[in-house]
Short mmCIF file of C-alpha atoms in Angstrom, two decimals:
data_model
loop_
_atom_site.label_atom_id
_atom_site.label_comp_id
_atom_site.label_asym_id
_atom_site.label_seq_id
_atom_site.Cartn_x
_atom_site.Cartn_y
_atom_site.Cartn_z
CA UNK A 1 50.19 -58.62 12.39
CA UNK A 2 46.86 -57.16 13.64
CA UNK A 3 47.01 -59.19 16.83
CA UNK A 4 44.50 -58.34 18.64
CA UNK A 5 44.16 -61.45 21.59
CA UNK A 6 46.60 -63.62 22.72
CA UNK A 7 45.53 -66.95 24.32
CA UNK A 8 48.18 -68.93 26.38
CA UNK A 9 48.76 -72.81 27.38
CA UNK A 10 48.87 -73.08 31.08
CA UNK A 11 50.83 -76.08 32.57
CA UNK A 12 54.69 -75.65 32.01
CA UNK A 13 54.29 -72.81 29.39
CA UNK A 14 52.76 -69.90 31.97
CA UNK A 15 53.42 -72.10 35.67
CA UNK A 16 55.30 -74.71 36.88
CA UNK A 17 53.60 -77.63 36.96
CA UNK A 18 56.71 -79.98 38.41
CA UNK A 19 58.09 -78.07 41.42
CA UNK A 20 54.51 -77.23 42.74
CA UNK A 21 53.33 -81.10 41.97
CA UNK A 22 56.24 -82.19 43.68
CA UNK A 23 55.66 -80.17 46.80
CA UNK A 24 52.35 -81.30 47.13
CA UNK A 25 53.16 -84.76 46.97
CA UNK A 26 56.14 -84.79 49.22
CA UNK A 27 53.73 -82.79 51.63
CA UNK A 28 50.89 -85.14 51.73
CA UNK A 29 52.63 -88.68 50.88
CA UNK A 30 55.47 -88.07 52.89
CA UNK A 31 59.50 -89.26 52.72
CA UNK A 32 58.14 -92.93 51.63
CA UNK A 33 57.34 -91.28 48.24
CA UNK A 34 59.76 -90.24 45.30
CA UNK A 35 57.80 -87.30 44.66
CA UNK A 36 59.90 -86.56 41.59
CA UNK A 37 58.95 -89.80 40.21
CA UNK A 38 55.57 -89.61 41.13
CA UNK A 39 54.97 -85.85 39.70
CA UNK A 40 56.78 -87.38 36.31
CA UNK A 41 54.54 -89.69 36.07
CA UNK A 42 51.13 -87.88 37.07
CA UNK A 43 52.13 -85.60 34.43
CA UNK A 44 52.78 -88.70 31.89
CA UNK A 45 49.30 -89.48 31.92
CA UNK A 46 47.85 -86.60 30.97
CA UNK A 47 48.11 -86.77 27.02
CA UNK A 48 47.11 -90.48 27.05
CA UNK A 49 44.18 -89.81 29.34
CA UNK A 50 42.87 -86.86 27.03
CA UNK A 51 43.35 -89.13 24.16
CA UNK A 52 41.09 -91.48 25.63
CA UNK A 53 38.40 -88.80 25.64
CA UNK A 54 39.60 -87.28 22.26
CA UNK A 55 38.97 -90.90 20.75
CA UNK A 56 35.51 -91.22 22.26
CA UNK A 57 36.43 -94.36 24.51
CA UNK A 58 35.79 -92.57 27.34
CA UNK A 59 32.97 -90.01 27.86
CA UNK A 60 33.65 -86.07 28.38
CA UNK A 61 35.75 -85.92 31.56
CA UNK A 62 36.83 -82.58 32.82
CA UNK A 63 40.99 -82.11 33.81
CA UNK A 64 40.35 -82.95 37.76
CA UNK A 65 38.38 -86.09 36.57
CA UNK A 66 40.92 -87.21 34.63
CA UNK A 67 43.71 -86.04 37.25
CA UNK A 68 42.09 -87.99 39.77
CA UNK A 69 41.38 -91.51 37.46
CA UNK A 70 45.38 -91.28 37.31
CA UNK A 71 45.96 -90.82 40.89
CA UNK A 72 43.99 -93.36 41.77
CA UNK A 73 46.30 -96.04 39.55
CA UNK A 74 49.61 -94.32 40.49
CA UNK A 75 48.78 -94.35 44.17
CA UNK A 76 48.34 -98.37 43.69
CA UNK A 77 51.78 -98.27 41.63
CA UNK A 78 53.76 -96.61 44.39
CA UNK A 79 52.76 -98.44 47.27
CA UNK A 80 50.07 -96.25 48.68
CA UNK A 81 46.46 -98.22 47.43
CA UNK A 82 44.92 -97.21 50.91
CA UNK A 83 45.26 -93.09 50.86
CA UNK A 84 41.77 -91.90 52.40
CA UNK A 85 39.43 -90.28 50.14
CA UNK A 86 40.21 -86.87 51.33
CA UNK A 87 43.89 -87.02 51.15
CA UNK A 88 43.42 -88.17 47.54
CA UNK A 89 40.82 -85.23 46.79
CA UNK A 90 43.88 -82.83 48.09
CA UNK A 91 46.22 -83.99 45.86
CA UNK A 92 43.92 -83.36 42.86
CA UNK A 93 44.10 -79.69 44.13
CA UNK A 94 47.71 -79.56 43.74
CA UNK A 95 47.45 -78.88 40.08
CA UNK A 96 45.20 -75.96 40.90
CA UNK A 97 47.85 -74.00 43.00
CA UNK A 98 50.89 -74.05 40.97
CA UNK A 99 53.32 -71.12 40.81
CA UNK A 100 53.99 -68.77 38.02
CA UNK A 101 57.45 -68.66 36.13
CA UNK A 102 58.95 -65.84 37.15
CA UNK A 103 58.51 -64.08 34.04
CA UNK A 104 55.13 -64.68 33.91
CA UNK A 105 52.89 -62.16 35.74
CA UNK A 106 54.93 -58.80 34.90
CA UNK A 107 55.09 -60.42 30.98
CA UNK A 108 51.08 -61.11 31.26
CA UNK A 109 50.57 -57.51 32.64
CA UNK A 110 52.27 -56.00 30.03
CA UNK A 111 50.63 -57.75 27.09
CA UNK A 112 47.55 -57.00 28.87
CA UNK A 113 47.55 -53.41 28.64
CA UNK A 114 46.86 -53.49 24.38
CA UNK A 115 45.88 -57.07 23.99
CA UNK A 116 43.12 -59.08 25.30
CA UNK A 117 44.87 -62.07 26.93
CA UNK A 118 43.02 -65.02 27.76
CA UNK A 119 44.14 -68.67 29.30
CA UNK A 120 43.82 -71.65 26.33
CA UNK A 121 43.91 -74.78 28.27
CA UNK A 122 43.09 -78.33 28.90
CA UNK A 123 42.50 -77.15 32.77
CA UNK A 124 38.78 -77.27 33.69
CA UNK A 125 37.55 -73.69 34.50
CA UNK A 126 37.71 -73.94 38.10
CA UNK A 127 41.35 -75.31 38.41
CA UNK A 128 42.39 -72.32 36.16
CA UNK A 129 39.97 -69.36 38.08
CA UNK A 130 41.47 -70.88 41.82
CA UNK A 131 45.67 -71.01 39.83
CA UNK A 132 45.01 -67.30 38.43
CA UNK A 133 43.64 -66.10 41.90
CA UNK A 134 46.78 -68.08 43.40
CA UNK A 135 49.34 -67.34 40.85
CA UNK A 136 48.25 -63.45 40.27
CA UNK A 137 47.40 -64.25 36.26
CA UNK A 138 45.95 -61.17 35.09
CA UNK A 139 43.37 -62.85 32.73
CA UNK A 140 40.73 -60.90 30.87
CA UNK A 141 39.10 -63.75 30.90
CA UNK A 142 39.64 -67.86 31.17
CA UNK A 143 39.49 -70.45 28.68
CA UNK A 144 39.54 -73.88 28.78
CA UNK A 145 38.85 -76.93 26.68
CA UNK A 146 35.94 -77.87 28.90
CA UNK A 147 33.91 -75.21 27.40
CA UNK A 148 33.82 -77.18 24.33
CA UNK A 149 33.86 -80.64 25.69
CA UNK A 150 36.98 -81.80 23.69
CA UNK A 151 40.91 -81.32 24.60
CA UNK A 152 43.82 -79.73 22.48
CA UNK A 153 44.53 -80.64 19.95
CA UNK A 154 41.32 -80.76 18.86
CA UNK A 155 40.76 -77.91 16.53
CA UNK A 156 37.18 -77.44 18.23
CA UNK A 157 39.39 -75.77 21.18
CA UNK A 158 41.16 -73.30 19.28
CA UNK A 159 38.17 -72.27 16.48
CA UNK A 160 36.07 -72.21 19.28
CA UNK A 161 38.19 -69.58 21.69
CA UNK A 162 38.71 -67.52 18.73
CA UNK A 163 34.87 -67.84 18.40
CA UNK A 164 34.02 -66.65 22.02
CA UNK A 165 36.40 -63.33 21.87
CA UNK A 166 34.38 -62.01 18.31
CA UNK A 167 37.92 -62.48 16.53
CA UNK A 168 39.08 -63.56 12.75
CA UNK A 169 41.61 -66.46 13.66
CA UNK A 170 44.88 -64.63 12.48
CA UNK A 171 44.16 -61.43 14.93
CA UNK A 172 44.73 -64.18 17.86
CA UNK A 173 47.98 -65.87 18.73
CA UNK A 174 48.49 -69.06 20.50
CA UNK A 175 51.45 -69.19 22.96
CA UNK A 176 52.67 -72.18 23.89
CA UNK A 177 55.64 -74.16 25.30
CA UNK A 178 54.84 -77.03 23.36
CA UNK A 179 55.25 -77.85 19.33
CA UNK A 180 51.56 -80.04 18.72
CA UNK A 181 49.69 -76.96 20.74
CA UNK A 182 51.35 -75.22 18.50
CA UNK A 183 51.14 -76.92 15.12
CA UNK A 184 47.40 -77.50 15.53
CA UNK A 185 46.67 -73.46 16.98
CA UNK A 186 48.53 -72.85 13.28
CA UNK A 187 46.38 -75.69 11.18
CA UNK A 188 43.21 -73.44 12.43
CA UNK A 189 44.94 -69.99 11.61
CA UNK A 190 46.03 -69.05 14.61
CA UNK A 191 49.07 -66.62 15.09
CA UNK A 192 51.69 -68.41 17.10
CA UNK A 193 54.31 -67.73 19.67
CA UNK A 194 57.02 -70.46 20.90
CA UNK A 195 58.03 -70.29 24.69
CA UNK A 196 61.26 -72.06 25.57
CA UNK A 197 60.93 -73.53 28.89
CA UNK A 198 63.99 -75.72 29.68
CA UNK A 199 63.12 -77.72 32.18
CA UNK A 200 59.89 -79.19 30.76
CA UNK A 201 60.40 -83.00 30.23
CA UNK A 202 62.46 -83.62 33.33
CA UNK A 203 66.24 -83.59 33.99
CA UNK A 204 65.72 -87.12 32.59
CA UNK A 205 63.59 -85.97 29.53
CA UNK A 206 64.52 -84.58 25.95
CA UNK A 207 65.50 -81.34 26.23
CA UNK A 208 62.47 -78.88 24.30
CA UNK A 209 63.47 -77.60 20.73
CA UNK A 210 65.75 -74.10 20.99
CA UNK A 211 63.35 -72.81 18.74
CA UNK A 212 59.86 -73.48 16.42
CA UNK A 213 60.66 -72.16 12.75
CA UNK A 214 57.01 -72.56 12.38
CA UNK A 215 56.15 -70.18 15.42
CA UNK A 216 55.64 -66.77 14.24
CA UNK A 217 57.44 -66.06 17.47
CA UNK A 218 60.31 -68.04 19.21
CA UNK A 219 60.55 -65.94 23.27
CA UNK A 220 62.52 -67.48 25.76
CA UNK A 221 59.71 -65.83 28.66
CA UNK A 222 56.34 -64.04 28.57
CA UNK A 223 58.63 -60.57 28.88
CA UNK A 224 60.42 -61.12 26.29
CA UNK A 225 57.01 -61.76 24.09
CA UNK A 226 55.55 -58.73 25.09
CA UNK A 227 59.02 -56.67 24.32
CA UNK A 228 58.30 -58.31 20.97
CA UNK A 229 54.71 -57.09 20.92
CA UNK A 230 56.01 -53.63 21.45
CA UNK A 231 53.55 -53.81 24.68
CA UNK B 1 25.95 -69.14 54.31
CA UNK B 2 29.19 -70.97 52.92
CA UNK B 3 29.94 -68.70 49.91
CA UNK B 4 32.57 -69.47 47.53
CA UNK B 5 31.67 -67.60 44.55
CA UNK B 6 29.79 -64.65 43.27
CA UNK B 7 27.98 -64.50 39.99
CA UNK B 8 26.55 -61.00 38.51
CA UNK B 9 23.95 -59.95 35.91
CA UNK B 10 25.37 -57.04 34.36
CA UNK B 11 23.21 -55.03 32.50
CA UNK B 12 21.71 -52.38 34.89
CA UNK B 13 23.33 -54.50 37.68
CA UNK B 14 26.95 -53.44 37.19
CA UNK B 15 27.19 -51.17 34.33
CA UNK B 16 25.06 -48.34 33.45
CA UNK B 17 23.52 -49.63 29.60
CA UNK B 18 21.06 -46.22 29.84
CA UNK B 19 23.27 -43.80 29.92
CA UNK B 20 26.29 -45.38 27.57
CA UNK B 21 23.46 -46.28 24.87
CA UNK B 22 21.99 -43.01 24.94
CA UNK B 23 25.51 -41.57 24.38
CA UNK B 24 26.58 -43.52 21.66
CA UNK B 25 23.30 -43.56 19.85
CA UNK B 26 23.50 -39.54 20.05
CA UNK B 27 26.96 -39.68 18.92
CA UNK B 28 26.30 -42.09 15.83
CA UNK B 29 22.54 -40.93 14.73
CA UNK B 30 22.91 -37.13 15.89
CA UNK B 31 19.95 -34.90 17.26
CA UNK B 32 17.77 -35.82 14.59
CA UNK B 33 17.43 -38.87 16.59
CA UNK B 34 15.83 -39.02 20.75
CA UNK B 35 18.39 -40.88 21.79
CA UNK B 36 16.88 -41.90 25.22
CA UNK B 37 13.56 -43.34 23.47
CA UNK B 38 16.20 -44.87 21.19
CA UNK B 39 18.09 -46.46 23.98
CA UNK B 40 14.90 -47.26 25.79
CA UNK B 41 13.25 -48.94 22.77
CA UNK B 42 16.60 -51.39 22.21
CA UNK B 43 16.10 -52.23 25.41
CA UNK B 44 12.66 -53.11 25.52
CA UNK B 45 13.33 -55.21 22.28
CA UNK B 46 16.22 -57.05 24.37
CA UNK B 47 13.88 -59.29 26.79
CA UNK B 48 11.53 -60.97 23.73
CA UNK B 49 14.23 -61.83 21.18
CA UNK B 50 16.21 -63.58 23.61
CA UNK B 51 12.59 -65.16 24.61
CA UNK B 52 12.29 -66.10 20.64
CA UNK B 53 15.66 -68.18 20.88
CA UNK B 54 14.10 -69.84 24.38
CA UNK B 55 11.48 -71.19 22.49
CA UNK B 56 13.15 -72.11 19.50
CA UNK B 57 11.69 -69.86 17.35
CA UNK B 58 14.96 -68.73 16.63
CA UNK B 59 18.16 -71.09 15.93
CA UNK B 60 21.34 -70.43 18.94
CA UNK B 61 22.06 -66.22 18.28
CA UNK B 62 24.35 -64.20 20.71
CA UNK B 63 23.51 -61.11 21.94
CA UNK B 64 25.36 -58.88 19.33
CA UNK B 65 23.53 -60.92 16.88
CA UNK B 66 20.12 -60.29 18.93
CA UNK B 67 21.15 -56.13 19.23
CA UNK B 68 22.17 -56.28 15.41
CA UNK B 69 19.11 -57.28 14.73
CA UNK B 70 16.88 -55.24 16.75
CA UNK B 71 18.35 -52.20 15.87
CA UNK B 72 17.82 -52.94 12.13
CA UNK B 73 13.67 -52.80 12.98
CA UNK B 74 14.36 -49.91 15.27
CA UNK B 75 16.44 -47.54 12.63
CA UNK B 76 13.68 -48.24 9.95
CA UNK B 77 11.12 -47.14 13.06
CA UNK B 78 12.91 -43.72 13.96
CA UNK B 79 13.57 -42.80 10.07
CA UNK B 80 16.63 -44.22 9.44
CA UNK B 81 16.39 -46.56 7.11
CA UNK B 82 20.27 -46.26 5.25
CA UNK B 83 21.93 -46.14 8.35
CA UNK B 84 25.41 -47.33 6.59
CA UNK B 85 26.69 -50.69 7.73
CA UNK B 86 29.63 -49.25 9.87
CA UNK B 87 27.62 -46.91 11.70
CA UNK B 88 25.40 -50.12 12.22
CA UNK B 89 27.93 -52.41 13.56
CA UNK B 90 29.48 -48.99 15.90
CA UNK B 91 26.22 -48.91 17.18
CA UNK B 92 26.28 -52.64 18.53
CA UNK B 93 29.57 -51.87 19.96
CA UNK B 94 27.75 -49.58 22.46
CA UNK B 95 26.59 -52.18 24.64
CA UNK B 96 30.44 -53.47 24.96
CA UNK B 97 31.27 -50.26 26.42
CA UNK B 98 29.47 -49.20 29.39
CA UNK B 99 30.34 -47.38 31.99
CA UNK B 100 30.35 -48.89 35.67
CA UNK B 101 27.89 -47.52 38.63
CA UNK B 102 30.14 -45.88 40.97
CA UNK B 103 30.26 -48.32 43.36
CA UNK B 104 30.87 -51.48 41.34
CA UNK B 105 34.77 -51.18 40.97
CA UNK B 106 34.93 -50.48 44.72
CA UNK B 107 32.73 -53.36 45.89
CA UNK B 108 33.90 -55.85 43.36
CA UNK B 109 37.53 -55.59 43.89
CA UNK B 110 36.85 -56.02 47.79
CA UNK B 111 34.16 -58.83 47.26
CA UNK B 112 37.13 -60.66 45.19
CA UNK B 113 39.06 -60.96 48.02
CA UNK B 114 37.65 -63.74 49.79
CA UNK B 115 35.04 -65.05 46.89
CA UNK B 116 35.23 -66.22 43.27
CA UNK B 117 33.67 -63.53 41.14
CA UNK B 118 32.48 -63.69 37.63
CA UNK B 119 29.92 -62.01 35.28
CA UNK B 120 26.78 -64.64 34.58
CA UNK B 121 25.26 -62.32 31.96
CA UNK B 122 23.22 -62.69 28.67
CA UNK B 123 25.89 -60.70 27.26
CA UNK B 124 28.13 -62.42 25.13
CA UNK B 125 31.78 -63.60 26.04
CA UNK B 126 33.43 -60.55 23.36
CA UNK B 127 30.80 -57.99 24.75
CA UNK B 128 31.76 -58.88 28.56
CA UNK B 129 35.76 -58.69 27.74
CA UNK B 130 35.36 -55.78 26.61
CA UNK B 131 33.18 -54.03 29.13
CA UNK B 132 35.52 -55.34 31.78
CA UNK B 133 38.61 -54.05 30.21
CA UNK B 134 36.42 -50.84 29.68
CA UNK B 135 35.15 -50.40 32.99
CA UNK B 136 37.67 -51.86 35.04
CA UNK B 137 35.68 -54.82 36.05
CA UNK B 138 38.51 -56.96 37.88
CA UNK B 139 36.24 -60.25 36.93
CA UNK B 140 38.28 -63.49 38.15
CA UNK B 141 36.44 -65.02 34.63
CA UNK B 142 33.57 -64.14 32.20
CA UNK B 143 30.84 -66.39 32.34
CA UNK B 144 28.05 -66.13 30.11
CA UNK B 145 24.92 -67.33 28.72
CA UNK B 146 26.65 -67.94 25.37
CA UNK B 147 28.71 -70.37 27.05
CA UNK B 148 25.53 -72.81 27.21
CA UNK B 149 23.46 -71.40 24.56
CA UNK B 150 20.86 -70.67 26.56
CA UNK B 151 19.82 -67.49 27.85
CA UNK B 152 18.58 -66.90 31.61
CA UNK B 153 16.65 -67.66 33.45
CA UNK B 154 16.55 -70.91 31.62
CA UNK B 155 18.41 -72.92 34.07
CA UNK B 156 21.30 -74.70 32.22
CA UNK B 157 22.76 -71.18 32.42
CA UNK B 158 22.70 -70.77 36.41
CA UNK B 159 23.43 -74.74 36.79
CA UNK B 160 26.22 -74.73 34.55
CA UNK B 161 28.02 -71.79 36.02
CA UNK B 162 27.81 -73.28 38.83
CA UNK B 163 29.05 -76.55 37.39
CA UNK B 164 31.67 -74.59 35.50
CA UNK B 165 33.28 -72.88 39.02
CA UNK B 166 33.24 -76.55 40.46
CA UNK B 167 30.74 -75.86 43.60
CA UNK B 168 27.11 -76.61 44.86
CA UNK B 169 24.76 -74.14 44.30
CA UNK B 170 23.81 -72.60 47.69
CA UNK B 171 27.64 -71.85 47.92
CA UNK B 172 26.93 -69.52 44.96
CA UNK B 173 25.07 -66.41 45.22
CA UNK B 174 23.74 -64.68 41.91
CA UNK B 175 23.41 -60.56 42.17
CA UNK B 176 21.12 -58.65 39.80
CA UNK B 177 18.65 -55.87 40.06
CA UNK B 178 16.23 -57.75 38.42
CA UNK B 179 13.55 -60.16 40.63
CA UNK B 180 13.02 -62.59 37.27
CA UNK B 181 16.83 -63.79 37.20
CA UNK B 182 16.88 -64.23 41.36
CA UNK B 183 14.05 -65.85 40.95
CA UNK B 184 15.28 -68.38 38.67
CA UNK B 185 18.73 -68.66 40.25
CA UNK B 186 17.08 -69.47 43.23
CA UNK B 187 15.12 -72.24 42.00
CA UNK B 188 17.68 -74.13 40.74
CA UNK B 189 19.04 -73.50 44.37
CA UNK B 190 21.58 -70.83 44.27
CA UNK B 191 21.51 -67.93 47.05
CA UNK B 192 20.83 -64.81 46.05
CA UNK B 193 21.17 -60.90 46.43
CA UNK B 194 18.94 -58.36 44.80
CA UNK B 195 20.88 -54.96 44.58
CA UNK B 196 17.94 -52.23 43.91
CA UNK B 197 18.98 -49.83 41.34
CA UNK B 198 16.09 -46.97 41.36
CA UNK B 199 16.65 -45.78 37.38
CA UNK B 200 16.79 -49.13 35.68
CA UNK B 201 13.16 -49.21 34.29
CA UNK B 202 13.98 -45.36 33.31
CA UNK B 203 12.02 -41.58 34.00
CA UNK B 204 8.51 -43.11 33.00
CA UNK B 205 8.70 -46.27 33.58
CA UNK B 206 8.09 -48.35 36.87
CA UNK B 207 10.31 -47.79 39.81
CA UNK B 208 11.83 -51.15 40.87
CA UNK B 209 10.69 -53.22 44.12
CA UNK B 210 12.79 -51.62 47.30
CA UNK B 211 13.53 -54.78 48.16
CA UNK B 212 13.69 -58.64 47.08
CA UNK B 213 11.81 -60.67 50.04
CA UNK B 214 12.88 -63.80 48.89
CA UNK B 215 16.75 -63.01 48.46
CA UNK B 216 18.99 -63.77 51.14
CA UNK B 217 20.40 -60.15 50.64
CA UNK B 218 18.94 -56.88 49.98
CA UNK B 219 21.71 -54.01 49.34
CA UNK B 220 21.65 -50.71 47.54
CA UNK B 221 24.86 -51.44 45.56
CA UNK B 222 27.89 -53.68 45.62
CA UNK B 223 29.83 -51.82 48.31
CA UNK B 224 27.03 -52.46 50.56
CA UNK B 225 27.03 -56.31 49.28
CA UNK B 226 31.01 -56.41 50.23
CA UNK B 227 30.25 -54.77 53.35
CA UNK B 228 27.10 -57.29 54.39
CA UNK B 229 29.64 -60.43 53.50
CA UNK B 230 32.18 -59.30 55.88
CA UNK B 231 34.32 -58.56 52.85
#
């Protein structure tokens, strides 16, 4: 492989989004909440919110938009419809100042040294520039499906990152916690790389897939990728 | 001033494009060629085919496109009409590798303490990657014209960085040595800081203003511009 970028899903594959969700909502809601629950759930909006906008029944809404149409219902679901406006606006942040797996920023620096590595998600650009200056994510550069006004999976995302860094598709791979990222990275000739992260659907969720035998790469952490790289 | 974020012209700002195109185009044409009237000449081709894509005499091109292109007149101009096609597309690699001024590393990295900072060049995204791995530019993100296919000062690029990073304008200030892009941030109500940079217009040609008296900041490079923020 003549890899010569790799770009990298964000939430659950590079931070975790359910411990520092959680701890934002048990700060600002308080004991009343079952911030769990309510993290689970944020978090189970998020594909059928971006479908809304991939399906062109709703118009182009950045991550934080979206984020915040859900909080709004889910704060009338659990019993808190009268949160003030600035209390709500805080929780939106929450998804901005997640933590890194541990893995995460020596793997990143490592791959960074041959590799141009660049962030490939649905995040708007300013949730991912404020997590990588909280989080210590080495990025060359950030990506993010609001630069093309349409969410992964939409093959615009991926054609159009590979576009930006002056690369053939095959000399980038797509890394990724999750099989569709995957699947659709690979349907646009992307290079792909599987990270197993355990704990991503919950302790009440499926357990993730050991492996992708479609993943040019199966890594069980962003080290292990870039032992694998030879970086 | 409520500053959040930083956003930088780069060529002549940051890096140094006189002296890295002179070198390359010495290394790649030999002494046959003057490789300072070459550089010079690619430059002053720069400003009017980006102003052909403004007006739409010219469908959406990047900048490597736009250099390509220029160059092609140019090498027919110095007596080098079958330049090979390698040496060609070396030669628009130049303006991806340019060295820093001395004090950009320095004042960046302590300016990216406290602030956002990104690149808002004409540059492409590719270019700008790899100029910042090059030169050690510690860029929180690349933002560029490209991303809006417009090129400054046409204000969709200044209003949708701004857009992009998630802030008002006036709690963005745009840098550049050059009083045409301040004065076009500044319209479209971003602050601004001109940093004077004595050689940019080269030996012969006009020395730059001392000073910007419309800019909220005059410095004399980016150390000073750290040092005047309280950075």
């Amino acid at each position: 492989m003549d890899v010569r970028a790799l770009v990298f899903d964000v939430f659950g594959t590079v931070v975790d989004w359910r411990t520092g969700v959680t701890r934002d909502v048990r700060r600002l809601l308080g004991d009343a909440a079952d911030a769990e629950a309510f993290a689970q759930a944020w978090r189970g909006r998020y594909v059928p919110s971006m479908d809304r906008v991939r399906r062109g029944e709703r118009p182009w809404t950045n991550l934080d938009g979206l984020h915040r149409a859900s909080l709004d219902e889910l704060l009338a679901e659990f019993g808190f419809p009268d949160l003030p406006e600035d209390t709500r606006a805080e929780l939106v942040l929450a998804w901005h100042r997640l933590d890194p797996w541990p893995d995460s920023v020596a793997g990143l620096t490592r791959l960074k040294r041959r590799h141009v590595i660049a962030s490939l998600s649905n995040g708007n650009v300013a949730l991912l520039v404020t997590m990588a200056r909280h989080a210590g994510l080495p990025w060359d550069t950030v990506l993010s499906a609001e630069l093309f006004r349409r969410y992964k999976p939409d093959a615009e995302v991926y054609l159009g990152a590979v576009e930006l860094l002056g690369l053939a598709p095959d000399q980038v791979i797509m890394v990724a916690a999750h099989l569709d990222d995957l699947a659709a990275a690979r349907a646009c000739g992307l290079r792909t790389a599987y990270v197993h992260r355990p704990g991503e659907y919950g302790p009440d969720g499926p357990a993730p897939p050991r492996t992708d035998p479609e993943a040019d790469l199966t890594v069980d952490s962003l080290t292990e990728l870039a032992e694998r790289l030879g970086a």
